mmCIF file of C-alpha atoms and ligand atoms in Angstrom:
data_model
loop_
_atom_site.group_PDB
_atom_site.id
_atom_site.type_symbol
_atom_site.label_atom_id
_atom_site.label_comp_id
_atom_site.label_asym_id
_atom_site.label_seq_id
_atom_site.Cartn_x
_atom_site.Cartn_y
_atom_site.Cartn_z
ATOM 1 C CA MET A 1 -10.117 -22.067 2.478
ATOM 2 C CA SER A 2 -7.315 -20.308 0.496
ATOM 3 C CA ARG A 3 -5.364 -17.611 1.993
ATOM 4 C CA ARG A 4 -6.316 -13.858 1.433
ATOM 5 C CA TYR A 5 -3.566 -11.926 -0.593
ATOM 6 C CA VAL A 6 -3.637 -8.229 -1.481
ATOM 7 C CA ILE A 7 -1.206 -6.900 -4.186
ATOM 8 C CA GLY A 8 -0.901 -3.344 -4.900
ATOM 9 C CA GLY A 9 0.961 -1.660 -7.798
ATOM 10 C CA ASN A 10 2.135 1.882 -6.888
ATOM 11 C CA TRP A 11 2.929 3.624 -10.067
ATOM 12 C CA LYS A 12 4.420 6.584 -8.414
ATOM 13 C CA MET A 13 5.147 9.643 -10.687
ATOM 14 C CA ASN A 14 5.620 7.392 -13.772
ATOM 15 C CA LEU A 15 3.958 6.921 -17.217
ATOM 16 C CA THR A 16 2.315 9.051 -19.737
ATOM 17 C CA LEU A 17 -1.401 8.704 -20.421
ATOM 18 C CA PRO A 18 -0.965 6.464 -23.437
ATOM 19 C CA GLU A 19 1.562 4.245 -21.487
ATOM 20 C CA ALA A 20 -0.815 4.070 -18.505
ATOM 21 C CA GLN A 21 -3.599 3.061 -20.811
ATOM 22 C CA GLU A 22 -1.505 0.353 -22.338
ATOM 23 C CA LEU A 23 -0.416 -0.987 -18.916
ATOM 24 C CA GLY A 24 -4.058 -1.058 -17.854
ATOM 25 C CA SER A 25 -5.111 -2.880 -21.111
ATOM 26 C CA GLY A 26 -2.200 -5.324 -20.624
ATOM 27 C CA LEU A 27 -3.149 -6.036 -17.138
ATOM 28 C CA ARG A 28 -6.636 -6.698 -17.959
ATOM 29 C CA ASN A 29 -5.751 -9.094 -20.670
ATOM 30 C CA ARG A 30 -3.205 -10.955 -18.493
ATOM 31 C CA LEU A 31 -5.441 -11.355 -15.416
ATOM 32 C CA GLY A 32 -8.379 -12.229 -17.467
ATOM 33 C CA SER A 33 -10.619 -14.202 -15.108
ATOM 34 C CA HIS A 34 -7.978 -14.789 -12.581
ATOM 35 C CA ARG A 35 -9.534 -15.413 -9.163
ATOM 36 C CA GLY A 36 -6.534 -15.427 -6.887
ATOM 37 C CA ALA A 37 -5.090 -12.461 -5.061
ATOM 38 C CA GLU A 38 -6.876 -9.027 -4.717
ATOM 39 C CA ALA A 39 -5.198 -6.493 -6.949
ATOM 40 C CA ILE A 40 -5.053 -2.698 -6.656
ATOM 41 C CA VAL A 41 -3.448 -0.240 -8.793
ATOM 42 C CA TYR A 42 -2.403 3.271 -7.679
ATOM 43 C CA PRO A 43 -2.048 5.633 -10.692
ATOM 44 C CA SER A 44 -1.130 9.250 -10.521
ATOM 45 C CA PHE A 45 -4.035 11.698 -9.898
ATOM 46 C CA PRO A 46 -4.620 12.770 -13.582
ATOM 47 C CA TYR A 47 -5.175 9.054 -14.721
ATOM 48 C CA LEU A 48 -7.319 7.843 -12.040
ATOM 49 C CA GLN A 49 -10.746 8.502 -13.722
ATOM 50 C CA THR A 50 -9.484 6.830 -16.935
ATOM 51 C CA MET A 51 -8.207 3.969 -14.965
ATOM 52 C CA VAL A 52 -11.423 3.536 -12.975
ATOM 53 C CA LYS A 53 -13.179 3.145 -16.421
ATOM 54 C CA ARG A 54 -10.481 0.847 -17.779
ATOM 55 C CA PHE A 55 -10.788 -1.548 -14.755
ATOM 56 C CA ASP A 56 -14.655 -1.166 -14.630
ATOM 57 C CA ASP A 57 -16.158 -4.600 -14.021
ATOM 58 C CA SER A 58 -12.745 -6.256 -13.474
ATOM 59 C CA ARG A 59 -11.056 -7.701 -10.365
ATOM 60 C CA VAL A 60 -8.591 -4.779 -10.219
ATOM 61 C CA ALA A 61 -9.398 -1.888 -7.979
ATOM 62 C CA VAL A 62 -8.132 1.580 -8.438
ATOM 63 C CA GLY A 63 -6.504 3.673 -5.600
ATOM 64 C CA ALA A 64 -4.891 7.099 -5.184
ATOM 65 C CA GLN A 65 -1.306 7.653 -3.871
ATOM 66 C CA ASP A 66 -2.328 10.203 -1.478
ATOM 67 C CA LEU A 67 -5.202 12.660 -0.390
ATOM 68 C CA HIS A 68 -5.453 15.877 1.336
ATOM 69 C CA THR A 69 -6.419 16.253 5.097
ATOM 70 C CA GLU A 70 -9.040 18.796 4.424
ATOM 71 C CA GLN A 71 -12.375 18.128 2.654
ATOM 72 C CA SER A 72 -12.510 21.330 0.415
ATOM 73 C CA GLY A 73 -11.215 24.915 0.435
ATOM 74 C CA ALA A 74 -8.402 26.959 -0.386
ATOM 75 C CA TYR A 75 -5.661 24.413 -0.785
ATOM 76 C CA THR A 76 -4.339 24.960 -4.057
ATOM 77 C CA SER A 77 -3.092 21.582 -5.652
ATOM 78 C CA GLY A 78 -4.875 19.532 -2.923
ATOM 79 C CA VAL A 79 -6.965 16.514 -3.844
ATOM 80 C CA SER A 80 -9.813 15.726 -1.460
ATOM 81 C CA VAL A 81 -11.393 12.559 -0.430
ATOM 82 C CA GLN A 82 -14.554 13.530 -2.049
ATOM 83 C CA MET A 83 -12.934 14.318 -5.365
ATOM 84 C CA LEU A 84 -11.736 10.728 -5.266
ATOM 85 C CA THR A 85 -14.844 8.872 -4.077
ATOM 86 C CA SER A 86 -16.941 10.918 -6.713
ATOM 87 C CA ILE A 87 -14.936 9.416 -9.580
ATOM 88 C CA GLY A 88 -15.094 5.841 -8.294
ATOM 89 C CA VAL A 89 -11.734 5.592 -6.649
ATOM 90 C CA THR A 90 -12.097 2.940 -3.739
ATOM 91 C CA HIS A 91 -8.445 2.657 -2.217
ATOM 92 C CA VAL A 92 -5.860 5.156 -1.168
ATOM 93 C CA LEU A 93 -2.042 4.855 0.027
ATOM 94 C CA ILE A 94 -1.511 6.631 3.321
ATOM 95 C CA GLY A 95 1.996 7.578 4.643
ATOM 96 C CA HIS A 96 4.090 6.211 1.908
ATOM 97 C CA SER A 97 7.643 6.768 2.950
ATOM 98 C CA GLU A 98 8.208 9.129 -0.103
ATOM 99 C CA ARG A 99 5.265 11.282 1.151
ATOM 100 C CA ARG A 100 7.026 11.112 4.571
ATOM 101 C CA ALA A 101 10.497 11.887 3.257
ATOM 102 C CA VAL A 102 9.933 14.121 0.232
ATOM 103 C CA PHE A 103 6.762 15.985 1.029
ATOM 104 C CA GLY A 104 7.162 16.038 4.699
ATOM 105 C CA ASP A 105 4.042 14.146 5.890
ATOM 106 C CA SER A 106 4.533 13.877 9.701
ATOM 107 C CA ASP A 107 3.003 11.086 11.830
ATOM 108 C CA GLU A 108 0.328 13.668 12.680
ATOM 109 C CA ILE A 109 -0.582 14.421 9.056
ATOM 110 C CA VAL A 110 -0.539 10.644 8.338
ATOM 111 C CA ALA A 111 -2.925 10.103 11.143
ATOM 112 C CA GLN A 112 -5.278 12.857 9.872
ATOM 113 C CA LYS A 113 -5.189 11.406 6.376
ATOM 114 C CA LEU A 114 -6.075 7.859 7.711
ATOM 115 C CA SER A 115 -9.047 9.408 9.660
ATOM 116 C CA VAL A 116 -10.316 11.365 6.572
ATOM 117 C CA ALA A 117 -9.973 8.043 4.359
ATOM 118 C CA LEU A 118 -11.828 5.906 6.928
ATOM 119 C CA ALA A 119 -14.555 8.555 7.510
ATOM 120 C CA ASN A 120 -15.312 8.688 3.763
ATOM 121 C CA GLY A 121 -15.264 4.940 3.027
ATOM 122 C CA LEU A 122 -11.964 4.865 1.101
ATOM 123 C CA ILE A 123 -9.850 1.684 1.778
ATOM 124 C CA PRO A 124 -6.602 2.821 3.252
ATOM 125 C CA THR A 125 -3.240 1.196 3.039
ATOM 126 C CA LEU A 126 -1.106 2.523 5.868
ATOM 127 C CA CYS A 127 2.539 2.414 4.981
ATOM 128 C CA ILE A 128 5.298 2.187 7.625
ATOM 129 C CA GLY A 129 8.972 1.299 7.474
ATOM 130 C CA GLU A 130 12.327 2.218 8.817
ATOM 131 C CA THR A 131 15.244 3.894 7.058
ATOM 132 C CA ARG A 132 18.567 2.362 6.658
ATOM 133 C CA GLU A 133 20.142 4.492 9.399
ATOM 134 C CA GLU A 134 17.323 3.479 11.747
ATOM 135 C CA ARG A 135 17.800 -0.216 11.060
ATOM 136 C CA HIS A 136 21.485 0.103 11.732
ATOM 137 C CA SER A 137 20.982 1.724 14.981
ATOM 138 C CA ASN A 138 18.492 -0.914 15.965
ATOM 139 C CA GLU A 139 15.544 1.401 15.829
ATOM 140 C CA THR A 140 13.359 -0.623 13.498
ATOM 141 C CA PHE A 141 10.758 -1.743 15.995
ATOM 142 C CA SER A 142 10.512 1.705 17.839
ATOM 143 C CA VAL A 143 10.051 3.476 14.501
ATOM 144 C CA LEU A 144 7.363 1.175 13.447
ATOM 145 C CA GLU A 145 5.742 1.308 16.970
ATOM 146 C CA ARG A 146 5.656 5.070 16.761
ATOM 147 C CA GLN A 147 4.062 5.066 13.340
ATOM 148 C CA LEU A 148 1.601 2.464 14.027
ATOM 149 C CA ASN A 149 0.537 3.870 17.421
ATOM 150 C CA SER A 150 0.249 7.577 16.080
ATOM 151 C CA ALA A 151 -2.027 6.451 13.053
ATOM 152 C CA LEU A 152 -4.139 3.720 14.675
ATOM 153 C CA ARG A 153 -4.646 5.151 18.128
ATOM 154 C CA GLY A 154 -8.187 6.201 18.876
ATOM 155 C CA HIS A 155 -9.802 3.970 16.134
ATOM 156 C CA THR A 156 -11.860 0.942 16.882
ATOM 157 C CA PRO A 157 -11.268 -2.437 15.173
ATOM 158 C CA GLN A 158 -14.734 -1.971 13.424
ATOM 159 C CA ALA A 159 -13.668 1.453 11.977
ATOM 160 C CA LEU A 160 -10.431 -0.233 10.679
ATOM 161 C CA SER A 161 -11.959 -3.310 9.407
ATOM 162 C CA LYS A 162 -11.089 -2.772 5.859
ATOM 163 C CA LEU A 163 -7.446 -1.429 6.785
ATOM 164 C CA ILE A 164 -4.490 -2.847 4.826
ATOM 165 C CA LEU A 165 -0.946 -2.449 6.231
ATOM 166 C CA ALA A 166 2.231 -2.156 4.203
ATOM 167 C CA TYR A 167 5.637 -2.679 5.668
ATOM 168 C CA GLU A 168 8.147 -1.141 3.419
ATOM 169 C CA PRO A 169 11.585 -0.887 4.617
ATOM 170 C CA VAL A 170 12.954 2.516 3.217
ATOM 171 C CA TRP A 171 16.247 1.032 2.367
ATOM 172 C CA ALA A 172 14.737 -1.709 0.070
ATOM 173 C CA ILE A 173 12.573 0.844 -1.891
ATOM 174 C CA GLY A 174 13.828 1.197 -5.418
ATOM 175 C CA THR A 175 17.174 -0.016 -4.525
ATOM 176 C CA GLY A 176 17.096 -3.568 -5.735
ATOM 177 C CA LEU A 177 17.780 -4.626 -2.109
ATOM 178 C CA THR A 178 14.888 -6.685 -0.914
ATOM 179 C CA ALA A 179 14.562 -7.804 2.701
ATOM 180 C CA SER A 180 14.885 -11.688 2.748
ATOM 181 C CA PRO A 181 11.807 -13.723 3.449
ATOM 182 C CA ALA A 182 13.040 -14.348 6.934
ATOM 183 C CA GLN A 183 13.972 -10.674 7.581
ATOM 184 C CA ALA A 184 10.588 -9.543 6.355
ATOM 185 C CA GLN A 185 8.853 -12.335 8.164
ATOM 186 C CA GLU A 186 10.380 -11.410 11.561
ATOM 187 C CA VAL A 187 9.254 -7.834 11.199
ATOM 188 C CA HIS A 188 5.781 -8.796 9.851
ATOM 189 C CA ALA A 189 5.319 -11.121 12.897
ATOM 190 C CA TRP A 190 6.233 -8.232 15.193
ATOM 191 C CA VAL A 191 3.913 -5.853 13.419
ATOM 192 C CA ARG A 192 0.945 -8.313 13.752
ATOM 193 C CA GLY A 193 1.788 -8.604 17.424
ATOM 194 C CA TYR A 194 1.951 -4.961 18.165
ATOM 195 C CA VAL A 195 -1.276 -4.296 16.165
ATOM 196 C CA GLY A 196 -2.776 -7.112 18.308
ATOM 197 C CA SER A 197 -1.812 -5.192 21.548
ATOM 198 C CA LEU A 198 -3.472 -2.064 20.153
ATOM 199 C CA LEU A 199 -6.632 -3.472 18.795
ATOM 200 C CA GLY A 200 -6.973 -7.133 19.872
ATOM 201 C CA SER A 201 -5.712 -10.412 18.553
ATOM 202 C CA SER A 202 -8.736 -11.142 16.272
ATOM 203 C CA PHE A 203 -8.249 -7.731 14.383
ATOM 204 C CA ALA A 204 -4.592 -8.465 14.116
ATOM 205 C CA SER A 205 -5.050 -11.971 12.830
ATOM 206 C CA GLN A 206 -7.165 -10.650 9.874
ATOM 207 C CA VAL A 207 -5.381 -7.487 8.732
ATOM 208 C CA PRO A 208 -3.507 -7.987 5.647
ATOM 209 C CA ILE A 209 0.111 -6.951 5.960
ATOM 210 C CA GLN A 210 1.983 -6.432 2.654
ATOM 211 C CA TYR A 211 5.625 -6.290 2.179
ATOM 212 C CA GLY A 212 7.058 -3.647 -0.131
ATOM 213 C CA GLY A 213 10.745 -2.824 -1.335
ATOM 214 C CA SER A 214 12.073 -4.254 -4.627
ATOM 215 C CA VAL A 215 9.411 -7.056 -5.048
ATOM 216 C CA LYS A 216 9.805 -8.679 -8.503
ATOM 217 C CA PRO A 217 8.520 -11.939 -9.997
ATOM 218 C CA ALA A 218 11.769 -13.540 -8.993
ATOM 219 C CA ASN A 219 11.391 -12.954 -5.299
ATOM 220 C CA ALA A 220 7.689 -12.622 -4.815
ATOM 221 C CA ALA A 221 6.776 -16.276 -4.221
ATOM 222 C CA GLY A 222 9.498 -16.530 -1.445
ATOM 223 C CA LEU A 223 8.234 -13.611 0.405
ATOM 224 C CA LEU A 224 4.515 -14.467 -0.061
ATOM 225 C CA SER A 225 5.100 -17.954 1.260
ATOM 226 C CA GLN A 226 5.893 -16.412 4.725
ATOM 227 C CA PRO A 227 3.068 -16.917 7.163
ATOM 228 C CA ASP A 228 2.737 -13.145 8.108
ATOM 229 C CA ILE A 229 3.171 -11.766 4.471
ATOM 230 C CA ASP A 230 -0.168 -11.287 3.073
ATOM 231 C CA GLY A 231 0.726 -9.500 -0.102
ATOM 232 C CA ALA A 232 3.087 -7.001 -1.795
ATOM 233 C CA LEU A 233 3.082 -3.351 -2.511
ATOM 234 C CA VAL A 234 5.123 -3.176 -5.710
ATOM 235 C CA GLY A 235 6.655 -0.095 -7.314
ATOM 236 C CA GLY A 236 9.008 -0.513 -10.355
ATOM 237 C CA ALA A 237 7.719 -4.121 -11.323
ATOM 238 C CA SER A 238 4.227 -2.803 -11.316
ATOM 239 C CA LEU A 239 4.985 -0.512 -14.277
ATOM 240 C CA LYS A 240 5.037 -3.527 -16.782
ATOM 241 C CA ALA A 241 2.047 -5.669 -17.368
ATOM 242 C CA PRO A 242 3.874 -9.139 -17.421
ATOM 243 C CA SER A 243 5.859 -8.606 -14.179
ATOM 244 C CA PHE A 244 2.933 -7.221 -12.312
ATOM 245 C CA ALA A 245 0.598 -9.901 -13.402
ATOM 246 C CA ASP A 246 3.196 -12.569 -12.702
ATOM 247 C CA ILE A 247 3.448 -11.264 -9.054
ATOM 248 C CA ILE A 248 -0.289 -11.241 -8.660
ATOM 249 C CA LYS A 249 -0.425 -14.879 -9.908
ATOM 250 C CA SER A 250 2.411 -16.016 -7.691
ATOM 251 C CA ALA A 251 0.169 -15.188 -4.665
ATOM 252 C CA HIS A 252 -1.905 -18.364 -3.893
HETATM 253 P P1 LIG B 301 9.885 -0.620 -5.471
HETATM 254 O O1 LIG B 301 9.124 -2.031 -5.854
HETATM 255 O O2 LIG B 301 10.154 0.084 -6.849
HETATM 256 O O3 LIG B 301 11.155 -0.899 -4.573
HETATM 257 O O4 LIG B 301 8.925 0.332 -4.758
HETATM 258 C C1 LIG B 301 8.320 -0.112 -3.573
HETATM 259 C C2 LIG B 301 7.319 0.833 -3.223
HETATM 260 O O5 LIG B 301 7.714 1.905 -2.656
HETATM 261 C C3 LIG B 301 5.890 0.727 -3.356
HETATM 262 O O6 LIG B 301 5.032 1.561 -2.659
#
């Protein structure tokens, strides 16, 4: 049986609507009847409904980059889980490092968002990763342990059966610095082991762990050939149909 790979394209705060539509069409054309890796795009909120329609009946799923912890109410600018599910969104990013660093999402908020997504049937990608300073002071594993423990604690393996994890070292995001395949594999193997200690080894062996941080067509195959790297979460290179489609096709 071929290996399961999951490739996400995080568009972040980029693209106008016409550009997003062109990217969507370009991806559809390039992926055609491609039957390899699972692919998910994460456009900005205003484009979600358009993209759900554009990728209707295709192998590309559409996810949101964030959601609010509350279901509804007086939370000006918030976007609730039901708003997302009611327009056909199926996936969501939780705890991206930019949400943590720029918008102040604490471990507690990240845990609440994960619970809200799970309770409402959205497929979450929990993002974890250490900063450059944390890596240099040998805190990588303690940071990842804290992030994983606070988000996953209290959930059963059944409740988390659709979970995707993304290891994104903050120092590699948008910097052109990529963790080497061996560096990333070392952390991924540790993450799988730690998740196993929380949720059991059978859960840990099947949960997809994506790598993120300056993934490009040129380095994707090397990363994805590692035994514990089950996909990629791609920023910059997901904004162009040729490069994102190449990365998806290199996962096999
Ligand atoms: P880049 O691929 O632009 O480094 O971004 C990675 C990322 O943050 C994906 O979520």
